[in-house]
mmCIF file of C-alpha atoms and ligand atoms in Angstrom:
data_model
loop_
_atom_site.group_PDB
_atom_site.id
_atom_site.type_symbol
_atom_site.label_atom_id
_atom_site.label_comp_id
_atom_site.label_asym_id
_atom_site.label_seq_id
_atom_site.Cartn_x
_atom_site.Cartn_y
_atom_site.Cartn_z
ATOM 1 C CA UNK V 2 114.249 96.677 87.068
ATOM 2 C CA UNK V 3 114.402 94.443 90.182
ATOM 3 C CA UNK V 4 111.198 94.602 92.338
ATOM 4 C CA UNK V 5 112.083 96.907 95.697
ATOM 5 C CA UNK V 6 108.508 96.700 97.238
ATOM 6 C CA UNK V 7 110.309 96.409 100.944
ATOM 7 C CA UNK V 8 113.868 98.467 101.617
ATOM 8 C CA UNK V 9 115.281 96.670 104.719
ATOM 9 C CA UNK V 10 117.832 99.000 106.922
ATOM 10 C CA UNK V 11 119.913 98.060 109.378
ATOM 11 C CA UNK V 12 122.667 99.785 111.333
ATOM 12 C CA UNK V 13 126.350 98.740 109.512
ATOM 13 C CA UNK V 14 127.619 97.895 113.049
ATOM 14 C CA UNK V 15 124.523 95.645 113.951
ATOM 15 C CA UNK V 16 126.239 92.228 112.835
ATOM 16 C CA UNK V 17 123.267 89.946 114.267
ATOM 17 C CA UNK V 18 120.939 92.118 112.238
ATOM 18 C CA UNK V 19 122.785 91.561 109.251
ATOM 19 C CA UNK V 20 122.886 88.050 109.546
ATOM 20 C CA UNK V 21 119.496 87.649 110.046
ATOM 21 C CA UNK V 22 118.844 89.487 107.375
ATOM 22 C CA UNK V 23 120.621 87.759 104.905
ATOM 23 C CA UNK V 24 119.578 84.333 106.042
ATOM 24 C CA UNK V 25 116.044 84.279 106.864
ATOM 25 C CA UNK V 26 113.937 87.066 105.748
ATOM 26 C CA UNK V 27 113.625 86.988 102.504
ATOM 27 C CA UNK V 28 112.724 90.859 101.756
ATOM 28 C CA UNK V 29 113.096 92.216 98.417
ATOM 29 C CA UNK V 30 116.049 94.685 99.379
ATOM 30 C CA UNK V 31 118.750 94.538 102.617
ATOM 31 C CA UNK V 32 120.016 98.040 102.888
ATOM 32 C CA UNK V 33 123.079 98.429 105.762
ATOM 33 C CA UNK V 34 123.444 101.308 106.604
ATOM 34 C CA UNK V 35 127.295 103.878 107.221
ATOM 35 C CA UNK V 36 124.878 106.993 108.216
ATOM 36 C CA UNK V 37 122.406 108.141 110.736
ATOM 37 C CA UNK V 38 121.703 104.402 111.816
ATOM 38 C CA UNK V 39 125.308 104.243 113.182
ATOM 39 C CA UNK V 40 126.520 106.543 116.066
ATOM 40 C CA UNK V 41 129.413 108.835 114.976
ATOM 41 C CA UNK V 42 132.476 107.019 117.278
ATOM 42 C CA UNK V 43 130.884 103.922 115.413
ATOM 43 C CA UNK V 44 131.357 104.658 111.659
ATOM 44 C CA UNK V 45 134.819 102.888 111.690
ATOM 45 C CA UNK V 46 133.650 99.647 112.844
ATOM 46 C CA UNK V 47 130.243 99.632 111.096
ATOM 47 C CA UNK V 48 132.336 99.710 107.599
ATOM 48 C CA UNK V 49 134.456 97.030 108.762
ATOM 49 C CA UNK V 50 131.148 94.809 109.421
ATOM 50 C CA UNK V 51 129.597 95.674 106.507
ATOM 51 C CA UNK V 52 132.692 94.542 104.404
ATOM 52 C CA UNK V 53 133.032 91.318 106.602
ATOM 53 C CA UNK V 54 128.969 91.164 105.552
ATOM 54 C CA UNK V 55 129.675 91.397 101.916
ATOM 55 C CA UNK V 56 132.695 89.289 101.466
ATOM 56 C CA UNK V 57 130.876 86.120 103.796
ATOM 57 C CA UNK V 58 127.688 85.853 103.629
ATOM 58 C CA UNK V 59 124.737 84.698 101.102
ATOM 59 C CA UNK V 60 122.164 87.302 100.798
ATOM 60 C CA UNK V 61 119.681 84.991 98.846
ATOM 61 C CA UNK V 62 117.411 86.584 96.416
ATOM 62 C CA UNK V 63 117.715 89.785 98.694
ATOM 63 C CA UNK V 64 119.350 92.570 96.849
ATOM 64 C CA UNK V 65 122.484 93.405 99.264
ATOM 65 C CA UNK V 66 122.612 97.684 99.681
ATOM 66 C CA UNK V 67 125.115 100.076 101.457
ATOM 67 C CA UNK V 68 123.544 103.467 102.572
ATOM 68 C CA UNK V 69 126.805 105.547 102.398
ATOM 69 C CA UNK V 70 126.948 108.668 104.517
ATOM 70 C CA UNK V 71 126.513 112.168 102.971
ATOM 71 C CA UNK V 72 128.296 113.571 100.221
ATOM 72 C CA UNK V 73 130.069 116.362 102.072
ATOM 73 C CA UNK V 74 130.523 114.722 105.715
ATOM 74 C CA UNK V 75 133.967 113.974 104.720
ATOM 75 C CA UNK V 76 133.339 109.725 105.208
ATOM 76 C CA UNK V 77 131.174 109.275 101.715
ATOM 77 C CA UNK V 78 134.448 108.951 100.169
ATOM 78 C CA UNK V 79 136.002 106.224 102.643
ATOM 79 C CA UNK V 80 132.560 104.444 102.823
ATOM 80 C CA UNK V 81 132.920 103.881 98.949
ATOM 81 C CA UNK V 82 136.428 102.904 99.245
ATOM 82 C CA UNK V 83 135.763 100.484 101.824
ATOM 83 C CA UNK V 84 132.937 98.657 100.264
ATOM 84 C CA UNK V 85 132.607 98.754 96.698
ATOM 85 C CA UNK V 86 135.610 96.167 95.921
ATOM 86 C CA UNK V 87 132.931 93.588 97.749
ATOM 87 C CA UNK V 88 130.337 94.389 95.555
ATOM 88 C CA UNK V 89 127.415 95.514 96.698
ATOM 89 C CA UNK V 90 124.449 95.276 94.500
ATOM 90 C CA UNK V 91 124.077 99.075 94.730
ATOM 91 C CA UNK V 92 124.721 102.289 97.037
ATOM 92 C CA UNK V 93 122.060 104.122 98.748
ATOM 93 C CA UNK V 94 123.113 108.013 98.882
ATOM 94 C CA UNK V 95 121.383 110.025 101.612
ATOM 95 C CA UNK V 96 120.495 113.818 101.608
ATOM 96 C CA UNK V 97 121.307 113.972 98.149
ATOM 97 C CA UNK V 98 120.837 117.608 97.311
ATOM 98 C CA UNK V 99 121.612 117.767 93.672
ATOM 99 C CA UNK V 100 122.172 115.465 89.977
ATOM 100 C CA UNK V 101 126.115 116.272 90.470
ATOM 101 C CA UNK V 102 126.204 114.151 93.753
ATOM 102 C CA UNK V 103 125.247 111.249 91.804
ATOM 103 C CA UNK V 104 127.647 112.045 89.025
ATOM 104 C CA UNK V 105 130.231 111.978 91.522
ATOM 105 C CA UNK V 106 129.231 108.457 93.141
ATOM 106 C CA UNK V 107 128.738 107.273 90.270
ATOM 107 C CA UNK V 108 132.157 107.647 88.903
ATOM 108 C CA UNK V 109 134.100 106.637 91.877
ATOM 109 C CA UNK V 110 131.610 103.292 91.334
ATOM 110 C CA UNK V 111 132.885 103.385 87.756
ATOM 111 C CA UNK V 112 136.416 103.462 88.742
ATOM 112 C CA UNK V 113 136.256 100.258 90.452
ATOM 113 C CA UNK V 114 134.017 98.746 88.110
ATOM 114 C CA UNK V 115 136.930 99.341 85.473
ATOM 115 C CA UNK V 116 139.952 98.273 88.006
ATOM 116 C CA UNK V 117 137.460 94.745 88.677
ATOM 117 C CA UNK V 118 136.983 94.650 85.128
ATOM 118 C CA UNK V 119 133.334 94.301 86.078
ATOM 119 C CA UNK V 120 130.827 94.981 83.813
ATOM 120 C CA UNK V 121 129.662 98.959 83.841
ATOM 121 C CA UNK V 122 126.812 99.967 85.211
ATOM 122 C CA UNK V 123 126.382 96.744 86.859
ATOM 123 C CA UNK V 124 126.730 98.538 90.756
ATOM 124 C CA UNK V 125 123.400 100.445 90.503
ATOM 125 C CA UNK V 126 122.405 103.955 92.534
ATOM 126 C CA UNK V 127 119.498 105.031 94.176
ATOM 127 C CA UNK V 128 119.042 108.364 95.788
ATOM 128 C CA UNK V 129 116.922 109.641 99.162
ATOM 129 C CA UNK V 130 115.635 113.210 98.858
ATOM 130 C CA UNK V 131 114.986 114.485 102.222
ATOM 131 C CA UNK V 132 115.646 118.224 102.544
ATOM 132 C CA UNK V 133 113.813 121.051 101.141
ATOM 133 C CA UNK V 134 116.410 121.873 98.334
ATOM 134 C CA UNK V 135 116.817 118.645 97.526
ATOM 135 C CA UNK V 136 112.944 118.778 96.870
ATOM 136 C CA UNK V 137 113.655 122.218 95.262
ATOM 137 C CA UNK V 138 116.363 120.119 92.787
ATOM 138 C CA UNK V 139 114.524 116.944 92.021
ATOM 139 C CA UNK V 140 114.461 117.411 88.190
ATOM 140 C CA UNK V 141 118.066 117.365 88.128
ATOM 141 C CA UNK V 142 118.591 114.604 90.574
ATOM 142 C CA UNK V 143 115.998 112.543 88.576
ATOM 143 C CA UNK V 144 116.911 113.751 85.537
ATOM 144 C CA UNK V 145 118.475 110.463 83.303
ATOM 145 C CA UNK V 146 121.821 109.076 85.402
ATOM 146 C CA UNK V 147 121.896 105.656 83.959
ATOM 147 C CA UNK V 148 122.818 104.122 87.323
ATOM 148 C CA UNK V 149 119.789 105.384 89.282
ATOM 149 C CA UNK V 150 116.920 103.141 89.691
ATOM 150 C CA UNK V 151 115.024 104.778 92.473
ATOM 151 C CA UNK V 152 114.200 107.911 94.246
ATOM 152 C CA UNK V 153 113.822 107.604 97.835
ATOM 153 C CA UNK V 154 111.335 109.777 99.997
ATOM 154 C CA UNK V 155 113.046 110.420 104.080
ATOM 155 C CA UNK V 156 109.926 111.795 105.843
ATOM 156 C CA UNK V 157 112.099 112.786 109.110
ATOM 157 C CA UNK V 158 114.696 114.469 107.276
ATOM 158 C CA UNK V 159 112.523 116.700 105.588
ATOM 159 C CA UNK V 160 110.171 117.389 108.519
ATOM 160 C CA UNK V 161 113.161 118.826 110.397
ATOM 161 C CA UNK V 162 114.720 120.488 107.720
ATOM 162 C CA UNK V 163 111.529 122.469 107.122
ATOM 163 C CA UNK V 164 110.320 122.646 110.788
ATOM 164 C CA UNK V 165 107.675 120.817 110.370
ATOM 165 C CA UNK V 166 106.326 118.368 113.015
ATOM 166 C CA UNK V 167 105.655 114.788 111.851
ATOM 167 C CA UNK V 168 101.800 113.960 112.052
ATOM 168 C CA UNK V 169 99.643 110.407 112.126
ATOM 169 C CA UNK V 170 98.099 112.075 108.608
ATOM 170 C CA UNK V 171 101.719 113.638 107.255
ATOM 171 C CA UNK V 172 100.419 116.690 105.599
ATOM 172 C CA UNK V 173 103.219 118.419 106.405
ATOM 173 C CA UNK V 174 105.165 115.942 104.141
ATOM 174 C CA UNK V 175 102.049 115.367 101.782
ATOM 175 C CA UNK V 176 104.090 117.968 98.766
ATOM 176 C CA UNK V 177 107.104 116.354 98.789
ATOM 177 C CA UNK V 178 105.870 112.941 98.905
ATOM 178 C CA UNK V 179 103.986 113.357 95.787
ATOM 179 C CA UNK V 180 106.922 115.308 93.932
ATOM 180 C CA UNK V 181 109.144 112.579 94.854
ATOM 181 C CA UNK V 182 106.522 110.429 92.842
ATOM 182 C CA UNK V 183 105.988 112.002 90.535
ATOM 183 C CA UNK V 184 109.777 112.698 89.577
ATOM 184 C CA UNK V 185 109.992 109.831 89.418
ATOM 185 C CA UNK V 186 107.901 108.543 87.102
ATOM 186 C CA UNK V 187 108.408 111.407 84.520
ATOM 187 C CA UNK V 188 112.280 109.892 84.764
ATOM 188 C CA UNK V 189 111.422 106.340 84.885
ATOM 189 C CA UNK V 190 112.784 105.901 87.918
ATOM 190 C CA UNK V 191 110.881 103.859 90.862
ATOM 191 C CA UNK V 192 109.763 105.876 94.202
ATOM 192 C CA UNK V 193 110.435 104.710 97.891
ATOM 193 C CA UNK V 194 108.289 106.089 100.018
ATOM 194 C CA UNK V 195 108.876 106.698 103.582
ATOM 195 C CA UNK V 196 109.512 104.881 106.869
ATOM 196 C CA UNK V 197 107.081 104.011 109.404
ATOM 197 C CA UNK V 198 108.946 104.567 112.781
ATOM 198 C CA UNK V 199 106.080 102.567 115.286
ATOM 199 C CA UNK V 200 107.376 99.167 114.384
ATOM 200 C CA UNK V 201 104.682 97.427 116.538
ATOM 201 C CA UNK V 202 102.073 99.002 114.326
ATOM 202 C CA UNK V 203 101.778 97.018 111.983
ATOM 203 C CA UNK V 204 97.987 98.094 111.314
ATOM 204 C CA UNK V 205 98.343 101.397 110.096
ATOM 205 C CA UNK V 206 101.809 100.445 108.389
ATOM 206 C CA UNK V 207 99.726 99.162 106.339
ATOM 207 C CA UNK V 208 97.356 101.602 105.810
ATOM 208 C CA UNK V 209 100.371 103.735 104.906
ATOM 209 C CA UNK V 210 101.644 101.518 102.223
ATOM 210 C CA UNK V 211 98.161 100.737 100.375
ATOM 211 C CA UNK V 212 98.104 104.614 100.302
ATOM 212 C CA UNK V 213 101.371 104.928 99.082
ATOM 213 C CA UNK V 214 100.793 101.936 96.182
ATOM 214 C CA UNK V 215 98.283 103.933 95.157
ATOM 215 C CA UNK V 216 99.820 107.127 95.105
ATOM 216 C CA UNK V 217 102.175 104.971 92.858
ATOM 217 C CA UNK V 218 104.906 104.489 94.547
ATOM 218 C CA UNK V 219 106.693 100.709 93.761
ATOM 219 C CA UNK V 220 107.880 100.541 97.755
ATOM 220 C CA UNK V 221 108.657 101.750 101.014
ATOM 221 C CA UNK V 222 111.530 101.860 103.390
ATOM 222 C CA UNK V 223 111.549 99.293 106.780
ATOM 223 C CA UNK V 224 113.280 99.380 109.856
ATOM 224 C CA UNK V 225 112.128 95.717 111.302
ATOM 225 C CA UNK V 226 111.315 92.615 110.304
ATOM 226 C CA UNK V 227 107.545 92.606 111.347
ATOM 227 C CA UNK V 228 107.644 95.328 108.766
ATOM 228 C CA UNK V 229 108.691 93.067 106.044
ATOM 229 C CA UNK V 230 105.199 91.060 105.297
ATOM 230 C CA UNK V 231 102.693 93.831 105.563
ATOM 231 C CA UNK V 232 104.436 96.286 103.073
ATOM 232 C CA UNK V 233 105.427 93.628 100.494
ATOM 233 C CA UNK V 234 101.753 92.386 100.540
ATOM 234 C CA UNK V 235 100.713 96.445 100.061
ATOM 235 C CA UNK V 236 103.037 96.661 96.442
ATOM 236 C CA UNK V 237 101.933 93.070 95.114
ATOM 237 C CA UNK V 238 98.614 93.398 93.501
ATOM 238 C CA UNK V 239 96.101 90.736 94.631
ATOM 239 C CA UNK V 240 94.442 87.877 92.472
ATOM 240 C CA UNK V 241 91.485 89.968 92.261
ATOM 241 C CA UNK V 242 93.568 93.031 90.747
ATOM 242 C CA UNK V 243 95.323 90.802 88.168
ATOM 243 C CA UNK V 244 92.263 89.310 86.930
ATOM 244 C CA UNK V 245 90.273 92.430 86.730
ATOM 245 C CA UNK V 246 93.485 94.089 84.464
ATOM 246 C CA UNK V 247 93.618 90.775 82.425
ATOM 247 C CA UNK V 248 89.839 91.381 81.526
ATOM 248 C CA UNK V 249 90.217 94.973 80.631
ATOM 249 C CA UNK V 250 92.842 94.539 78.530
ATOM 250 C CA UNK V 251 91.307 91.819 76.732
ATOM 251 C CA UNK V 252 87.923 94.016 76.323
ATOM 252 C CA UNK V 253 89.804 96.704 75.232
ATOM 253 C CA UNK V 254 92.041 94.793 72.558
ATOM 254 C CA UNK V 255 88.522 93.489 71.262
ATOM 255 C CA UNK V 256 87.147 97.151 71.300
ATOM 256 C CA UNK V 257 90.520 98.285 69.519
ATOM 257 C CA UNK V 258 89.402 95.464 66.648
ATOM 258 C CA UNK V 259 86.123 96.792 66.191
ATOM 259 C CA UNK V 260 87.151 100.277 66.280
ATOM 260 C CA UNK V 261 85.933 101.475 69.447
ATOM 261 C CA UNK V 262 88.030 103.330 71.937
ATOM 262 C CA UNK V 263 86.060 103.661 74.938
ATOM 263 C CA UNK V 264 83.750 100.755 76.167
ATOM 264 C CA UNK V 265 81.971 99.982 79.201
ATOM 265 C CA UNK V 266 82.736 96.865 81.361
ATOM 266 C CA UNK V 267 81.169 96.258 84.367
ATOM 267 C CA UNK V 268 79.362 99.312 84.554
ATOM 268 C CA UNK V 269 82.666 101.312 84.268
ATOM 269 C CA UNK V 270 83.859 103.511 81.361
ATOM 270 C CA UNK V 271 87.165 101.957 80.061
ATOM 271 C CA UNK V 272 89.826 103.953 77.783
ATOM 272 C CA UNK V 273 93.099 104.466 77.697
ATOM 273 C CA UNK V 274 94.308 105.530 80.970
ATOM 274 C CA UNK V 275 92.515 102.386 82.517
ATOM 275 C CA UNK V 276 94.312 100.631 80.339
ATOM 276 C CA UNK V 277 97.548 101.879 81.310
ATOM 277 C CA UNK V 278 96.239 101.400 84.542
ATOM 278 C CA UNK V 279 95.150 97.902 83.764
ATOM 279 C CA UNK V 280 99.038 97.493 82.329
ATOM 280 C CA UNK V 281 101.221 99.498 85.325
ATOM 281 C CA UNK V 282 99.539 96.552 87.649
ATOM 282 C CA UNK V 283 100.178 93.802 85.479
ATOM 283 C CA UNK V 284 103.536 95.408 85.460
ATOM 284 C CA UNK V 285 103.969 95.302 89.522
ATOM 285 C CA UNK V 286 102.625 91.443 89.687
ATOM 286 C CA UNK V 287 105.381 90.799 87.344
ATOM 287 C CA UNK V 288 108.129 92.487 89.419
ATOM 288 C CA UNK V 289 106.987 90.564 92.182
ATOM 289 C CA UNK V 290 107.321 87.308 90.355
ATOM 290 C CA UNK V 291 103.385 86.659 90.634
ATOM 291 C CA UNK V 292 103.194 86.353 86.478
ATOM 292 C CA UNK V 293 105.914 85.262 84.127
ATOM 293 C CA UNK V 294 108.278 87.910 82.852
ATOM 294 C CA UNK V 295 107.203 89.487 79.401
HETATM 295 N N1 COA A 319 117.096 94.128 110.466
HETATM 296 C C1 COA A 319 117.305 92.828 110.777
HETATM 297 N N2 COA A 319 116.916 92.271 111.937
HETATM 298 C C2 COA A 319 116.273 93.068 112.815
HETATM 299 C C3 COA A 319 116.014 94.422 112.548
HETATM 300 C C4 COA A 319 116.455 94.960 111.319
HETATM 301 N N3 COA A 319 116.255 96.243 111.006
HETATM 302 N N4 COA A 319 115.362 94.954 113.596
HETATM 303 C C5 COA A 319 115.200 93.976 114.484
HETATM 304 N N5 COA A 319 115.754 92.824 114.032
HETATM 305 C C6 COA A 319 115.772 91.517 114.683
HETATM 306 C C7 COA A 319 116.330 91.588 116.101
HETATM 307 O O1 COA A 319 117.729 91.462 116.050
HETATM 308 C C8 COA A 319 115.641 90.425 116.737
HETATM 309 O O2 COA A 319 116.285 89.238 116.279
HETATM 310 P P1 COA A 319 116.339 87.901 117.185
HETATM 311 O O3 COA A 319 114.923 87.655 117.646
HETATM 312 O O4 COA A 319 116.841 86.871 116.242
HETATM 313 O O5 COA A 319 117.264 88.238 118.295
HETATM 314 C C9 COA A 319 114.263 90.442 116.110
HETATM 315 O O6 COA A 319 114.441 91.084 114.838
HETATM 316 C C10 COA A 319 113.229 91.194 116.907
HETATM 317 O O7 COA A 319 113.683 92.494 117.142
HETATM 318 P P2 COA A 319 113.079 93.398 118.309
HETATM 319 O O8 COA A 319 113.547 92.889 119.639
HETATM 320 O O9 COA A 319 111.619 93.542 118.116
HETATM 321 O O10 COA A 319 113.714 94.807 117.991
HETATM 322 P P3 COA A 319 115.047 95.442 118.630
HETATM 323 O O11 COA A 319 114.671 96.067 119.926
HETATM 324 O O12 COA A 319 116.151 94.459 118.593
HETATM 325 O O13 COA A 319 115.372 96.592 117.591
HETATM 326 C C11 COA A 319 115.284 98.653 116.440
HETATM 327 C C12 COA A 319 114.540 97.708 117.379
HETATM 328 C C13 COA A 319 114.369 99.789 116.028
HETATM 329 C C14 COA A 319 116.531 99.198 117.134
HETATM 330 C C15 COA A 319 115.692 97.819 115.183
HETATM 331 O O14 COA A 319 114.524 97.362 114.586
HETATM 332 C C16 COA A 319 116.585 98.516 114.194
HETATM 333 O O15 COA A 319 117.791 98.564 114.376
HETATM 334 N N6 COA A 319 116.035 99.009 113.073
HETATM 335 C C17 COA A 319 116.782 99.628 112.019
HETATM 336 C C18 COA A 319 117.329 100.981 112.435
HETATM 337 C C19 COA A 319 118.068 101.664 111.317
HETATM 338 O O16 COA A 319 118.786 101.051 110.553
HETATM 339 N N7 COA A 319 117.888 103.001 111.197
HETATM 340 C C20 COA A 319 118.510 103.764 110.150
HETATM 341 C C21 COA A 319 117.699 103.790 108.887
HETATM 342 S S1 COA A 319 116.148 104.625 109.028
HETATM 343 MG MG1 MG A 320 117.484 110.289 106.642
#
């Protein structure tokens, strides 16, 4: 699966945006966006950007995303019409709610796929979970849709759907965070974590994203450009990180040999969860292109 350490959005109708976007920045994943970005007399011409946006321009290594409204807002369905002929490297669905939302995207993705006579499965789906049933249905929204790569955790959704208030230490948002994790991984899946609305702080941005790396999430969603650097550094292990996995995998393949499961090294007992440890960051340098693909 393609590394998403850094989800750009940017509102559909935003045409400078988007252009900046796919010239300059270079972030791992450009996500424009039909739904709550664009005001509601605006939806019309923020699809006709975002098709302009697909058929001109060069999104680089960037993957190139449409966040579609709602299923049940009674626009999903124009939204897909409108932009999957143009290809989009995949559809974001918000407030997904339930596994037979994605069924149904993923057909009408199919459908065009088949009329293109583009290879299936190619368009690829990932889904945000940001109300309190959607929490409530996670195992069948996770649950094995070969088009979904990623689970995506709205903070402000879910805050308002419970009636919660958003704090600097998001407790209130602390359970669903780590089911949306943890879904995740028992699906394969990769988990987005949530945005960080004070753009200017980039700081404790990336506080947040070091504690959501290690929480093991593979990446979090932006909203501006200053956003970009800080939370692509947080999901890219450091030289330090590789090197200390390299060595315990090494020890451990040597302990294997002599028959030996546990062993110390460097003071520190190593077995088999530190070694899938040791392997789930090798993994993450290798998504973000800092070692050579297996
Ligand atoms: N994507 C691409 N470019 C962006 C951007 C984004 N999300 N946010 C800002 N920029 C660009 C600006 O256009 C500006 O470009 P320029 O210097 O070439 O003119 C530059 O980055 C600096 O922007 P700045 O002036 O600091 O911010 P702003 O006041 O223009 O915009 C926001 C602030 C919050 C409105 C803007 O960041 C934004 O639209 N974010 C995304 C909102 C969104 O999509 N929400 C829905 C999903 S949660
Ligand atoms: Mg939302």
């Amino acid at each position: 699966m393609r590394a998403r350490r850094a989800l750009l959005y940017m509102p559909g109708d935003a045409k400078g945006k988007i252009e900046k976007a796919a010239r300059s920045l270079n972030v791992d994943s450009v996500c424009m966006d039909l739904e709550d970005g664009v005001a509601a007399n605006q939806k019309e011409k923020a699809r006709e950007t975002v098709v302009r946006a697909l058929q001109a321009l060069d999104f680089g290594r960037s993957e190139k995303l449409v966040r579609i409204n709602r299923i049940g807002s009674g626009l999903e369905a124009e939204d897909l019409a409108a932009v999957l002929p143009h290809r989009p490297d995949g559809i974001v669905i918000p407030k997904v709610e339930d596994g037979g939302q994605i069924d149904w995207v993923s057909e009408q993705i199919a459908a065009v796929e088949r009329a293109n006579g583009w290879p299936g499965g190619h368009i690829r789906l990932i889904a945000i979970v940001e109300s309190a049933i959607g929490i409530v249905n996670l195992r069948s929204i996770a649950a094995g849709h070969p088009r979904l790569d990623a689970l995506v955790f709205g903070a402000e959704d879910f805050a308002a759907d419970l009636g919660a208030t958003r704090t600097r230490a998001g407790w209130e948002v602390f359970y669903a965070r780590s089911a949306v994790v943890t879904y995740a991984a028992a699906f394969g899946l990769q988990a987005i974590d949530m945005v960080f609305v004070n753009y200017k702080d980039t700081v404790n941005l990336k506080i947040e994203a070091l504690q959501a790396a290690q929480m093991g999430f593979s990446g979090k969603q932006i909203i501006h450009p200053a956003q970009i650097a800080p939370v692509q550094e947080a999901f890219t292990p450091g030289d330090e990180d590789i090197e200390h996995a390299q060595r315990v995998l090494a020890a451990f393949e040597q302990a294997q040999a002599r028959g030996d499961g546990a062993i110390g090294l460097d003071g520190v007992m190593i077995d088999m969860p530190l070694v899938k440890a040791a392997q789930n960051v090798l993994e993450r340098a290798r998504a973000a292109g800092k070692l050579p693909p297996l």
